[in-house]
C-alpha atoms as a PDB file:
ATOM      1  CA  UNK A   1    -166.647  78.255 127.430  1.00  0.00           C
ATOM      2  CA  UNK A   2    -164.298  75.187 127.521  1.00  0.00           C
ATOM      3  CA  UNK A   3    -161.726  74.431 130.154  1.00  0.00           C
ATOM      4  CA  UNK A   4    -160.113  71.458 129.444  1.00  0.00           C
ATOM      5  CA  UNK A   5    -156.925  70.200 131.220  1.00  0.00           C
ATOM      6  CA  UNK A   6    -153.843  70.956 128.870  1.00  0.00           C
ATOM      7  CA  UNK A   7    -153.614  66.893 128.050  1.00  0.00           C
ATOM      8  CA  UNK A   8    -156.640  66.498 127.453  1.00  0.00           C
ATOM      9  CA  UNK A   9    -156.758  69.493 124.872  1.00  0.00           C
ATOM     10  CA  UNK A  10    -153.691  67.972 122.887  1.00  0.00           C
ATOM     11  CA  UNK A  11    -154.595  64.298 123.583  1.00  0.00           C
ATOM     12  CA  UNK A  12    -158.167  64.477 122.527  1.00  0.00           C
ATOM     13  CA  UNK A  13    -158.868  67.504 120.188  1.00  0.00           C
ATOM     14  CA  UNK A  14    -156.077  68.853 118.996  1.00  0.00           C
ATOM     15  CA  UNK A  15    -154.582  65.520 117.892  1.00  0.00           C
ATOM     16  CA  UNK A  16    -156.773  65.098 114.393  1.00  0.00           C
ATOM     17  CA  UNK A  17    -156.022  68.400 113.679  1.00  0.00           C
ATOM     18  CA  UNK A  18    -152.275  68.168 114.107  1.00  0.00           C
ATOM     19  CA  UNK A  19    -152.375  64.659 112.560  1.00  0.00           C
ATOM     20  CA  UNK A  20    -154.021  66.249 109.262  1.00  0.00           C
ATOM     21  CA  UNK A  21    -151.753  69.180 109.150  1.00  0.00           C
ATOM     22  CA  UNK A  22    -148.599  66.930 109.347  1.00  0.00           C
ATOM     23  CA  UNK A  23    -150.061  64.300 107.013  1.00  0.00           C
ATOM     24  CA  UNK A  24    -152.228  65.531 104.367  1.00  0.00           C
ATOM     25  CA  UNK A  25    -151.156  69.492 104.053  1.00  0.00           C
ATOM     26  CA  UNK A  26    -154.857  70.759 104.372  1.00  0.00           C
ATOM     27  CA  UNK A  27    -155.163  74.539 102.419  1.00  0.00           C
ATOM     28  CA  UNK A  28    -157.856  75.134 105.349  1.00  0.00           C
ATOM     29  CA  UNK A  29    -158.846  74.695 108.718  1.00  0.00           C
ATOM     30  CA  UNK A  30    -162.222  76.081 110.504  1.00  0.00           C
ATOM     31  CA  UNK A  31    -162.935  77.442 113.681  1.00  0.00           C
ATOM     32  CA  UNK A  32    -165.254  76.334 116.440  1.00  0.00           C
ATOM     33  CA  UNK A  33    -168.379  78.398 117.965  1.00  0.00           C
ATOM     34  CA  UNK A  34    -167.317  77.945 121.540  1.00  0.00           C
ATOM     35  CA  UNK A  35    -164.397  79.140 123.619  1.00  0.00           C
ATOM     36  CA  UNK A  36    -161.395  77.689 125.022  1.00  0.00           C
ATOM     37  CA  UNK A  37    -160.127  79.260 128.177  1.00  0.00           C
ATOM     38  CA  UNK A  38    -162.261  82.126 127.786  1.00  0.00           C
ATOM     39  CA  UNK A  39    -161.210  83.181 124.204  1.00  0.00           C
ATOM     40  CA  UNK A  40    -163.844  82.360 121.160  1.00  0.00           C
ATOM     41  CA  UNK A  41    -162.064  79.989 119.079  1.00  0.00           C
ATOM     42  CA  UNK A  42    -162.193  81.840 115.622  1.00  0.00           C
ATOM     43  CA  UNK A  43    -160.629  84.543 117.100  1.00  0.00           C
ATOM     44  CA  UNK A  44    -158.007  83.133 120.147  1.00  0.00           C
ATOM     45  CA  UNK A  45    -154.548  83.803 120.051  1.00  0.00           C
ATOM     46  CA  UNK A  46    -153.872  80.762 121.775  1.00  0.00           C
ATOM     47  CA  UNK A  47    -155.604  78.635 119.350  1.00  0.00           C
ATOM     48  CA  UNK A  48    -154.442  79.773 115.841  1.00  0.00           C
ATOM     49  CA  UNK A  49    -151.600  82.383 116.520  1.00  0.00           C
ATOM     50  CA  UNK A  50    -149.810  80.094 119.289  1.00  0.00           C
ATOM     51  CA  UNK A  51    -150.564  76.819 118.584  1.00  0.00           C
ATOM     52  CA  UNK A  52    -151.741  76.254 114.808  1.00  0.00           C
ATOM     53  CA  UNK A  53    -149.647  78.447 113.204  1.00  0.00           C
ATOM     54  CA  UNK A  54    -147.026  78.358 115.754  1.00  0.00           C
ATOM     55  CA  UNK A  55    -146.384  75.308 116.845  1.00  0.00           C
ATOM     56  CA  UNK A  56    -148.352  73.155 114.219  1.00  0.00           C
ATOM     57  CA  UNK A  57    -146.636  75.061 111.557  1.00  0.00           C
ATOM     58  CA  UNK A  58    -149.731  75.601 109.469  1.00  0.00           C
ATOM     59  CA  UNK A  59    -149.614  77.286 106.054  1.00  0.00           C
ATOM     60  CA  UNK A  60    -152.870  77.509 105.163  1.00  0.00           C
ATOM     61  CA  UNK A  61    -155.882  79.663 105.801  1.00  0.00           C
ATOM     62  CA  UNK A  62    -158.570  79.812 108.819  1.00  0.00           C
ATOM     63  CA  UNK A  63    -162.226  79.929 107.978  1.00  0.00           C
ATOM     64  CA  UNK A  64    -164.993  80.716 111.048  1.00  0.00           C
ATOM     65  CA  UNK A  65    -168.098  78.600 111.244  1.00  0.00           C
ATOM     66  CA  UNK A  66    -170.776  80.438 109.810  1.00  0.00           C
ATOM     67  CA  UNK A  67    -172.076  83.315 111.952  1.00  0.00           C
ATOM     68  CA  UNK A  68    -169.501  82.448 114.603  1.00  0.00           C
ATOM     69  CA  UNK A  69    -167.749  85.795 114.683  1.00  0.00           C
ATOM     70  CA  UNK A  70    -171.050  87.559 115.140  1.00  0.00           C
ATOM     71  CA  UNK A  71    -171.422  85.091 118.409  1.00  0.00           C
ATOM     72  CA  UNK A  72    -168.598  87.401 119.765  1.00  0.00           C
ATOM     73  CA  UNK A  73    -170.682  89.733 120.676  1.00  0.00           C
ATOM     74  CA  UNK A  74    -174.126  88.965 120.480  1.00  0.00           C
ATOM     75  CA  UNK A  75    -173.458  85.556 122.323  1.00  0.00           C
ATOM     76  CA  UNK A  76    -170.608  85.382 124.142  1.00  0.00           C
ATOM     77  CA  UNK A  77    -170.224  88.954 124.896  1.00  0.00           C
ATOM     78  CA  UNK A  78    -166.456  89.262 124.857  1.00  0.00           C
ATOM     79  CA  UNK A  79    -166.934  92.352 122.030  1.00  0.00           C
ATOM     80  CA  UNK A  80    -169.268  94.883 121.816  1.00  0.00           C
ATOM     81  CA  UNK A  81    -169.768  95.278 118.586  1.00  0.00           C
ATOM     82  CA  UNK A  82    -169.701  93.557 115.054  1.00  0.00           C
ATOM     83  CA  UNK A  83    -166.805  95.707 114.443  1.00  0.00           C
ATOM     84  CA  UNK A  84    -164.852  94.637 117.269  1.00  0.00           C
ATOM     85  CA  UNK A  85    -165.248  91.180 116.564  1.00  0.00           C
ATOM     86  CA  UNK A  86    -164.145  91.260 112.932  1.00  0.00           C
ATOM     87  CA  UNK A  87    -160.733  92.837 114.369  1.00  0.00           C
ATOM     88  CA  UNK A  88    -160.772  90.283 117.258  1.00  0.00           C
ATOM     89  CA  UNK A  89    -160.859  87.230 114.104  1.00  0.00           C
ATOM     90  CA  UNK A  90    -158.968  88.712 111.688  1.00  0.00           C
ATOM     91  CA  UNK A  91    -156.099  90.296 113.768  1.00  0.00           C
ATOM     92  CA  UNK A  92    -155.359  86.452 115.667  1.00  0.00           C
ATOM     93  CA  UNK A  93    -155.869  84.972 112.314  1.00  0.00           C
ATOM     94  CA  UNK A  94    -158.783  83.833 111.101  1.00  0.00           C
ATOM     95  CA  UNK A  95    -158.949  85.294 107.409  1.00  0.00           C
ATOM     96  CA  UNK A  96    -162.210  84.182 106.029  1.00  0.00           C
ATOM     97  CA  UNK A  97    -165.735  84.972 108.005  1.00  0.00           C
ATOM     98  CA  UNK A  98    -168.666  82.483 106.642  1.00  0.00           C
ATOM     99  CA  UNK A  99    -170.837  85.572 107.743  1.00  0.00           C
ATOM    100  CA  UNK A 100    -171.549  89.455 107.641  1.00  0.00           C
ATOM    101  CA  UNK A 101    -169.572  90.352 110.188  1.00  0.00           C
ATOM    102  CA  UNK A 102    -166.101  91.223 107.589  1.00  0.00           C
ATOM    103  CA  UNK A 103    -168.637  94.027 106.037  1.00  0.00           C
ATOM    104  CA  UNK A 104    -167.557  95.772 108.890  1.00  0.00           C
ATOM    105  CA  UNK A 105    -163.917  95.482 108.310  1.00  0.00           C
ATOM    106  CA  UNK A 106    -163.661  98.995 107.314  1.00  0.00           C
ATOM    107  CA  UNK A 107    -164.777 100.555 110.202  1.00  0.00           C
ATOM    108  CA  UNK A 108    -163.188  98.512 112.695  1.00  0.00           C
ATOM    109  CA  UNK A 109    -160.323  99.972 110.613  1.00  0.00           C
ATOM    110  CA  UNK A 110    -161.571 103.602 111.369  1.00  0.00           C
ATOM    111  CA  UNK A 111    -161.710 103.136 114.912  1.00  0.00           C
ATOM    112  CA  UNK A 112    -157.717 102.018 114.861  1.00  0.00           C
ATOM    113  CA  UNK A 113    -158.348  98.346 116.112  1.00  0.00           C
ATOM    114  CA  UNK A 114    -157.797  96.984 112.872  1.00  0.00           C
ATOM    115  CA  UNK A 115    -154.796  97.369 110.304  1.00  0.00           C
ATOM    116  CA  UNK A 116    -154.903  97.567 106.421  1.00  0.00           C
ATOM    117  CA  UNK A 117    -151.617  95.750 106.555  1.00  0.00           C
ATOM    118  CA  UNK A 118    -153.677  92.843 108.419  1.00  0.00           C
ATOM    119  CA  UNK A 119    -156.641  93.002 106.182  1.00  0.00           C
ATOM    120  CA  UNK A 120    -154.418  93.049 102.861  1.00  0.00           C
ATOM    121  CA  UNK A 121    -152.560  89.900 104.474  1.00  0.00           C
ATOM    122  CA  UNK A 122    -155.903  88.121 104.886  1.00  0.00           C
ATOM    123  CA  UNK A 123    -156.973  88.678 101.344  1.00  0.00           C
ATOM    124  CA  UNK A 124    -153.334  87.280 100.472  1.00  0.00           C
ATOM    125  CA  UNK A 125    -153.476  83.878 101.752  1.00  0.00           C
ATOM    126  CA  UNK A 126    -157.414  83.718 100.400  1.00  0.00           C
ATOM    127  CA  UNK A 127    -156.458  84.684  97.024  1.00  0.00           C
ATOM    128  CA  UNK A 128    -153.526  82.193  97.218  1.00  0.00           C
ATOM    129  CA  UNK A 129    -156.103  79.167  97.672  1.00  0.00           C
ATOM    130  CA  UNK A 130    -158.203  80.364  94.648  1.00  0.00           C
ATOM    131  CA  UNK A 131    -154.872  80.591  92.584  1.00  0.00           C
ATOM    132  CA  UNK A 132    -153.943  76.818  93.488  1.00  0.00           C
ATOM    133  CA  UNK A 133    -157.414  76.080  92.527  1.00  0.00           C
ATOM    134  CA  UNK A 134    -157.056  77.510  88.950  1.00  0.00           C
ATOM    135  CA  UNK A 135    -159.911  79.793  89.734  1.00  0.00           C
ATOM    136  CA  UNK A 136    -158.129  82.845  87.245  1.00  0.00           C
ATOM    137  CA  UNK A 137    -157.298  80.336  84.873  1.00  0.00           C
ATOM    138  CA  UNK A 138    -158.881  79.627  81.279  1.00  0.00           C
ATOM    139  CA  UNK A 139    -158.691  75.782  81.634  1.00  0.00           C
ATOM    140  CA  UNK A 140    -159.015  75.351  85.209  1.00  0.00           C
ATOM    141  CA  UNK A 141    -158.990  71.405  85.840  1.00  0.00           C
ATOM    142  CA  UNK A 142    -161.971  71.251  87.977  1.00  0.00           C
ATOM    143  CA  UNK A 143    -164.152  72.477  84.978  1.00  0.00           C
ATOM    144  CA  UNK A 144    -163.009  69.644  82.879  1.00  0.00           C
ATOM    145  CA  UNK A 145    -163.891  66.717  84.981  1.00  0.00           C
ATOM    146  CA  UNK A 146    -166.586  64.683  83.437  1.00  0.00           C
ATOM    147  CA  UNK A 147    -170.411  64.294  85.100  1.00  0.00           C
ATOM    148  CA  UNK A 148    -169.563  60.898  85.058  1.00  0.00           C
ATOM    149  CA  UNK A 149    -167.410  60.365  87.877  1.00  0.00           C
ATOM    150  CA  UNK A 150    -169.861  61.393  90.018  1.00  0.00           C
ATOM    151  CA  UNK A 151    -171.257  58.246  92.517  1.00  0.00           C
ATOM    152  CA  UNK A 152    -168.677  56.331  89.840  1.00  0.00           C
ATOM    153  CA  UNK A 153    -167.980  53.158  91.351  1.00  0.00           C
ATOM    154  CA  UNK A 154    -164.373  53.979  92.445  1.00  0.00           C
ATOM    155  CA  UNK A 155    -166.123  56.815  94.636  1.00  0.00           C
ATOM    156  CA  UNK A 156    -168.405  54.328  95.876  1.00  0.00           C
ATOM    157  CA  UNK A 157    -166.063  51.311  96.639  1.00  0.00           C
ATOM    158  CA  UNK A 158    -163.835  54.180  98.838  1.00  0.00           C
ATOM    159  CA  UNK A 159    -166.990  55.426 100.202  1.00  0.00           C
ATOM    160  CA  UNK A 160    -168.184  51.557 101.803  1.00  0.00           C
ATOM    161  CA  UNK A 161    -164.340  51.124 103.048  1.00  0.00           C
ATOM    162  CA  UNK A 162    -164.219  54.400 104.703  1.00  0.00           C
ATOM    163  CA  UNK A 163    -167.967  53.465 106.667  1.00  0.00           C
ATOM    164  CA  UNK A 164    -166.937  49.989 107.558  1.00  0.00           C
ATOM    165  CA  UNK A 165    -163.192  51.347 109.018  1.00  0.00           C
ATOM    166  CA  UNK A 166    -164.815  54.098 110.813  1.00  0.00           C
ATOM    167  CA  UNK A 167    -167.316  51.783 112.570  1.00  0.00           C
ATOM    168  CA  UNK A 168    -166.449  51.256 116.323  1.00  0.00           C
ATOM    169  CA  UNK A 169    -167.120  47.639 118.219  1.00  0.00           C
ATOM    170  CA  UNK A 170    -167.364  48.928 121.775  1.00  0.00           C
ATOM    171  CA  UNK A 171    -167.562  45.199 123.836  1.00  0.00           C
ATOM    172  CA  UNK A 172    -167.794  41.483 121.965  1.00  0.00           C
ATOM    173  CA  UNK A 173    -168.775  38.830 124.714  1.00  0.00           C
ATOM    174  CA  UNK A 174    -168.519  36.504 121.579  1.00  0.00           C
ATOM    175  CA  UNK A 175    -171.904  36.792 119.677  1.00  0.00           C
ATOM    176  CA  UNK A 176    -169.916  38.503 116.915  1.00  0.00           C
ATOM    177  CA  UNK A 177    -169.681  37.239 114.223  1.00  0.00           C
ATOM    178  CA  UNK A 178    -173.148  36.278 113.128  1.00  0.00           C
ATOM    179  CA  UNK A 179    -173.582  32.701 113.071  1.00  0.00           C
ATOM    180  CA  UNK A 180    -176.258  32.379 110.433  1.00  0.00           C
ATOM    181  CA  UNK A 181    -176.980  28.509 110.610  1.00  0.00           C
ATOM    182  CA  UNK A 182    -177.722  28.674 114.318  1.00  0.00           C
ATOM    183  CA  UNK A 183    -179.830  31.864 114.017  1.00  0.00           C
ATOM    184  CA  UNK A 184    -183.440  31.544 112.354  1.00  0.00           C
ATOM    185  CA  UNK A 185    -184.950  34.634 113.115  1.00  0.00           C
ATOM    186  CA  UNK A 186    -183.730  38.050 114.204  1.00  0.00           C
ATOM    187  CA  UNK A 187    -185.764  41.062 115.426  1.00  0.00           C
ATOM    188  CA  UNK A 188    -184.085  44.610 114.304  1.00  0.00           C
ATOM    189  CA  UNK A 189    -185.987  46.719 116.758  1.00  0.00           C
ATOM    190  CA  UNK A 190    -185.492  50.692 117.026  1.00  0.00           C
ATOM    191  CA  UNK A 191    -186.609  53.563 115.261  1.00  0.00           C
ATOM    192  CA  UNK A 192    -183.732  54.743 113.971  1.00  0.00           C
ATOM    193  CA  UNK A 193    -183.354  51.396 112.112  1.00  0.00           C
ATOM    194  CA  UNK A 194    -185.448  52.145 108.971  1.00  0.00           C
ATOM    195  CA  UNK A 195    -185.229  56.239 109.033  1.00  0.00           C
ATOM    196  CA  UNK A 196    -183.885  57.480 106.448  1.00  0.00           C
ATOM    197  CA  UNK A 197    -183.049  60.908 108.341  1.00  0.00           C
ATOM    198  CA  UNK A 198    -180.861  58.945 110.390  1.00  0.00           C
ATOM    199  CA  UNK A 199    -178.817  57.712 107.783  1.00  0.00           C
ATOM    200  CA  UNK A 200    -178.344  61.370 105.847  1.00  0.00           C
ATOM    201  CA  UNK A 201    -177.427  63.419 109.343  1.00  0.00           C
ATOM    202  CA  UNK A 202    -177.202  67.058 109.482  1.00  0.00           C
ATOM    203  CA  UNK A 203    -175.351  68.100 105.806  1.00  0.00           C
ATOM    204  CA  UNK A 204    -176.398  66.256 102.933  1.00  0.00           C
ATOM    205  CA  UNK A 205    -176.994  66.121  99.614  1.00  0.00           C
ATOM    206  CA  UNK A 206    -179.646  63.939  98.018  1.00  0.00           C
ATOM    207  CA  UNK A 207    -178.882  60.117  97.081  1.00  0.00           C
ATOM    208  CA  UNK A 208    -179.561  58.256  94.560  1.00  0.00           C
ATOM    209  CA  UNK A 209    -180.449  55.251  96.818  1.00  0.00           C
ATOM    210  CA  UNK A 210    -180.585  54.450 100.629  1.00  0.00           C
ATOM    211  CA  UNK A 211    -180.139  51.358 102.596  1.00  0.00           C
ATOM    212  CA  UNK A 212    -181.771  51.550 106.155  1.00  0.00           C
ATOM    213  CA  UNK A 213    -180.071  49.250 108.653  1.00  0.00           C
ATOM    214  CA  UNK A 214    -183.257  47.438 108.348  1.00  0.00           C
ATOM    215  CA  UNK A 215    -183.029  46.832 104.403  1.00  0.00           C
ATOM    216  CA  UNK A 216    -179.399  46.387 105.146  1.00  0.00           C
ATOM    217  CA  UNK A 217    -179.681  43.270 107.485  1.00  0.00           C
ATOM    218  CA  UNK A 218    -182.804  42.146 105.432  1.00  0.00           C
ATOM    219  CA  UNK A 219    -180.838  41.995 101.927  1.00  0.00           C
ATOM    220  CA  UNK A 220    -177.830  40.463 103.523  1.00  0.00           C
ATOM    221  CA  UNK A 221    -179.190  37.399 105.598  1.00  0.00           C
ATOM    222  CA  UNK A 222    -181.166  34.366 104.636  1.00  0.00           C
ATOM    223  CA  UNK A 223    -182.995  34.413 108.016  1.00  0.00           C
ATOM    224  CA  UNK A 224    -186.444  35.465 109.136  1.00  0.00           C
ATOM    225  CA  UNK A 225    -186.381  39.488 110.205  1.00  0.00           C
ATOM    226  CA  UNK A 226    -188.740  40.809 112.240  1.00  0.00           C
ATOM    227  CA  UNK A 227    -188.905  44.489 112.616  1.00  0.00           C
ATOM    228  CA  UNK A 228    -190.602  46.542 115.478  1.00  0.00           C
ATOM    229  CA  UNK A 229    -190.221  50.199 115.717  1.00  0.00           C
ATOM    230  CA  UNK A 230    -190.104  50.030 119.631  1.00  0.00           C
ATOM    231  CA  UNK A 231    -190.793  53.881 120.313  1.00  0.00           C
ATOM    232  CA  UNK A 232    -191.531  56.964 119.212  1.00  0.00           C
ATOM    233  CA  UNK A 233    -188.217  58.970 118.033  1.00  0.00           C
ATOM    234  CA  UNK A 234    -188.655  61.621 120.739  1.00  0.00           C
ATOM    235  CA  UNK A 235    -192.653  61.399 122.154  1.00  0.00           C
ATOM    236  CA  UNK A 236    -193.314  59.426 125.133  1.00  0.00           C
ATOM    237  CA  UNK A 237    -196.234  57.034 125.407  1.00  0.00           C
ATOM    238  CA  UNK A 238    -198.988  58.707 127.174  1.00  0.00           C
ATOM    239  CA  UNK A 239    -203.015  58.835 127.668  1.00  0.00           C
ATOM    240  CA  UNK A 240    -205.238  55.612 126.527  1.00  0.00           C
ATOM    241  CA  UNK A 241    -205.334  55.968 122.727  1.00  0.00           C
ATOM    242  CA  UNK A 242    -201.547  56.555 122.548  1.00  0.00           C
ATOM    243  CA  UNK A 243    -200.286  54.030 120.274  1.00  0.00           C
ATOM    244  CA  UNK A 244    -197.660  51.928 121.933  1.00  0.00           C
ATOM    245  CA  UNK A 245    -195.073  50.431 119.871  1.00  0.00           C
ATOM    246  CA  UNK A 246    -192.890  49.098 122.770  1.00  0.00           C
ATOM    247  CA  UNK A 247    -195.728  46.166 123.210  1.00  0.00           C
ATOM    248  CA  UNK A 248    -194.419  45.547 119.621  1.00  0.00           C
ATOM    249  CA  UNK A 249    -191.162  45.189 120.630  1.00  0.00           C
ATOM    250  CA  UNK A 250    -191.426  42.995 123.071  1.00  0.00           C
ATOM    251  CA  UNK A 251    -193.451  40.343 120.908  1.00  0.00           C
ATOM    252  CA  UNK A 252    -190.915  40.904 118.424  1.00  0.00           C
ATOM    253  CA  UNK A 253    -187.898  40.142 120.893  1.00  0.00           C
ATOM    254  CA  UNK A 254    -189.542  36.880 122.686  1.00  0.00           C
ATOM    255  CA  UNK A 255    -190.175  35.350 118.701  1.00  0.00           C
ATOM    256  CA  UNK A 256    -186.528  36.224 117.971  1.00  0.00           C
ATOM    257  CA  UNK A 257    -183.605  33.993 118.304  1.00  0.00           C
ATOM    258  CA  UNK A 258    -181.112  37.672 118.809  1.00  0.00           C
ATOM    259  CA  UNK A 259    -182.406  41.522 118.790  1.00  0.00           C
ATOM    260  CA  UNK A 260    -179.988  44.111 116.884  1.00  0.00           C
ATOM    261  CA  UNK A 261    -180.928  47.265 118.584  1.00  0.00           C
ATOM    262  CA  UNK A 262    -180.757  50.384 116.539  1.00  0.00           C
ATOM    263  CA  UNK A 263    -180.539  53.621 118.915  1.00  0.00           C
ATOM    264  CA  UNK A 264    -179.505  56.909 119.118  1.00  0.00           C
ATOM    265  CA  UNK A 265    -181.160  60.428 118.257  1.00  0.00           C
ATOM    266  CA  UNK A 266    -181.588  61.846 114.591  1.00  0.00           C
ATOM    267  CA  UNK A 267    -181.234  65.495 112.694  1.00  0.00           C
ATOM    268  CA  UNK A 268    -184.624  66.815 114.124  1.00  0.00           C
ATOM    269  CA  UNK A 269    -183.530  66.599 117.889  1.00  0.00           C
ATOM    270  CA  UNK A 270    -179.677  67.964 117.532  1.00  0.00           C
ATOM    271  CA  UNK A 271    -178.167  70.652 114.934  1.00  0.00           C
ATOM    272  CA  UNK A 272    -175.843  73.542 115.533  1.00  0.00           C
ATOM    273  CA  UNK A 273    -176.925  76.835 117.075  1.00  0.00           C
ATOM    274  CA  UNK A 274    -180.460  75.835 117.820  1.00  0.00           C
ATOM    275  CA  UNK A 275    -181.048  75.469 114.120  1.00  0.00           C
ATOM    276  CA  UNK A 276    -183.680  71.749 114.773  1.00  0.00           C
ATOM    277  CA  UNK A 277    -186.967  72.241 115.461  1.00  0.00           C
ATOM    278  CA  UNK A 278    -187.389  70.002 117.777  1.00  0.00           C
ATOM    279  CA  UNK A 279    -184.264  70.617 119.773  1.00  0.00           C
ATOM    280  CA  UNK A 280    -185.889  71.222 123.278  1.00  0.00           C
END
């Protein structure tokens, strides 16, 4: 359960939300597993009834995270039921349930804590999205679109802008940019730095090539690069035949002229609802 302060809520996380709305009329928005001041977020009035339909003026539809109505009650407790929490979601608007918990629909309608009215207004705004996609249509535009667009090097060129402007330079005491004439060798030490899990995160689909950090910096400077892995990903050195790969590191930073440290965690220690198997 969150409990943020009420600038902090619009100042931090509601503010890409509202931005996106105003700018780029989204035809969907999803909801969060937690809750906010004690409601769950894919079913809080606050949330969608007050503030994204109301005051954000949203037109479009609200999807749950997957299995995040059923964390109503078998999580967070706040329903009893499966029922219950399908009429908690759907009656403070969220129309779409990536889930099971909808196949109770009709009984929460049975017990009188959800209307037909509600659930035929749902289906509405759904079946509105798949008519703007041309999903009932005999030459729907999406089916037309050649194979060959795909990784096309449009895609690609919007893809490498989109990395480099998202990138984030925290503190520069002056070392950037990369003088290559006075640097001879550089150790790239971490590793994260030539894992390919790191690079693909927690959704992905399968590329047709990678470039590690490490093959990164090696293919794009005419220096020496030394790499040392530095540590294990998530096991600590221990007991006398444990490999240690931080005495590697160390060599590797005294022969260098500047160390690019590549930190950080990867997919196998953090998911979503305890889905990594090495989460603990």
């Amino acid at each position: 359960d969150v409990d943020v302060s009420k600038k902090d809520l619009y100042e931090t996380y509601l503010y890409a939300f509202k931005y996106c709305i105003d700018n780029a009329n989204p035809s969907a928005v999803m909801g969060a597993y937690n809750r906010l001041y004690g409601e769950p977020c894919c079913g809080s009035k606050r949330l969608l009834g007050d503030i994204l339909y109301g005051e954000f003026g949203f037109k479009g539809y609200v999807v749950s995270d997957c299995s995040a109505v059923e964390d109503f009650h078998l999580n967070h407790k706040v329903t009893k039921n499966v029922a219950e929490s399908a009429a908690l979601a759907l009656n403070n608007g969220c129309q779409l349930n990536c889930g099971k918990a909808y196949t109770a629909a009709l009984q929460a309608v049975e017990m009188g804590i959800l209307s037909e009215e509600t659930i035929t207004s749902a289906a509405e705004k759904l079946f509105e999205a798949r008519f703007r996609l041309g999903m009932f249509d005999e030459d729907c535009e999406y089916n037309s679109i050649p194979y060959d667009v795909v990784e096309c090097e449009a895609h690609t060129s919007l893809n490498r802008k989109i990395a480099q402007s998202s990138m984030v330079l925290l503190k520069n005491n002056g070392i950037l940019p990369l003088d290559d004439k006075k640097i001879k060798t550089i150790a790239v030490i971490g590793p994260n730095a030539d894992s390919k899990t790191a690079l693909i995160g927690n959704y992905f689909g399968t590329p047709s090539r990678y470039t590690t950090l490490l093959r990164g910096i090696q293919d794009g400077c005419d220096c020496k690069v030394i790499y040392a892995r530095g540590c294990h990903i998530f096991k600590s050195d221990a007991g006398r035949a444990t490999e240690k790969p931080n005495n590697e590191a160390i060599i590797a930073a005294q022969k260098a002229d500047i160390v690019i440290m590549c930190m950080g965690l990867n997919p196998s220690m953090e998911g979503e609802e305890g889905d990594t198997f090495n989460g603990d």
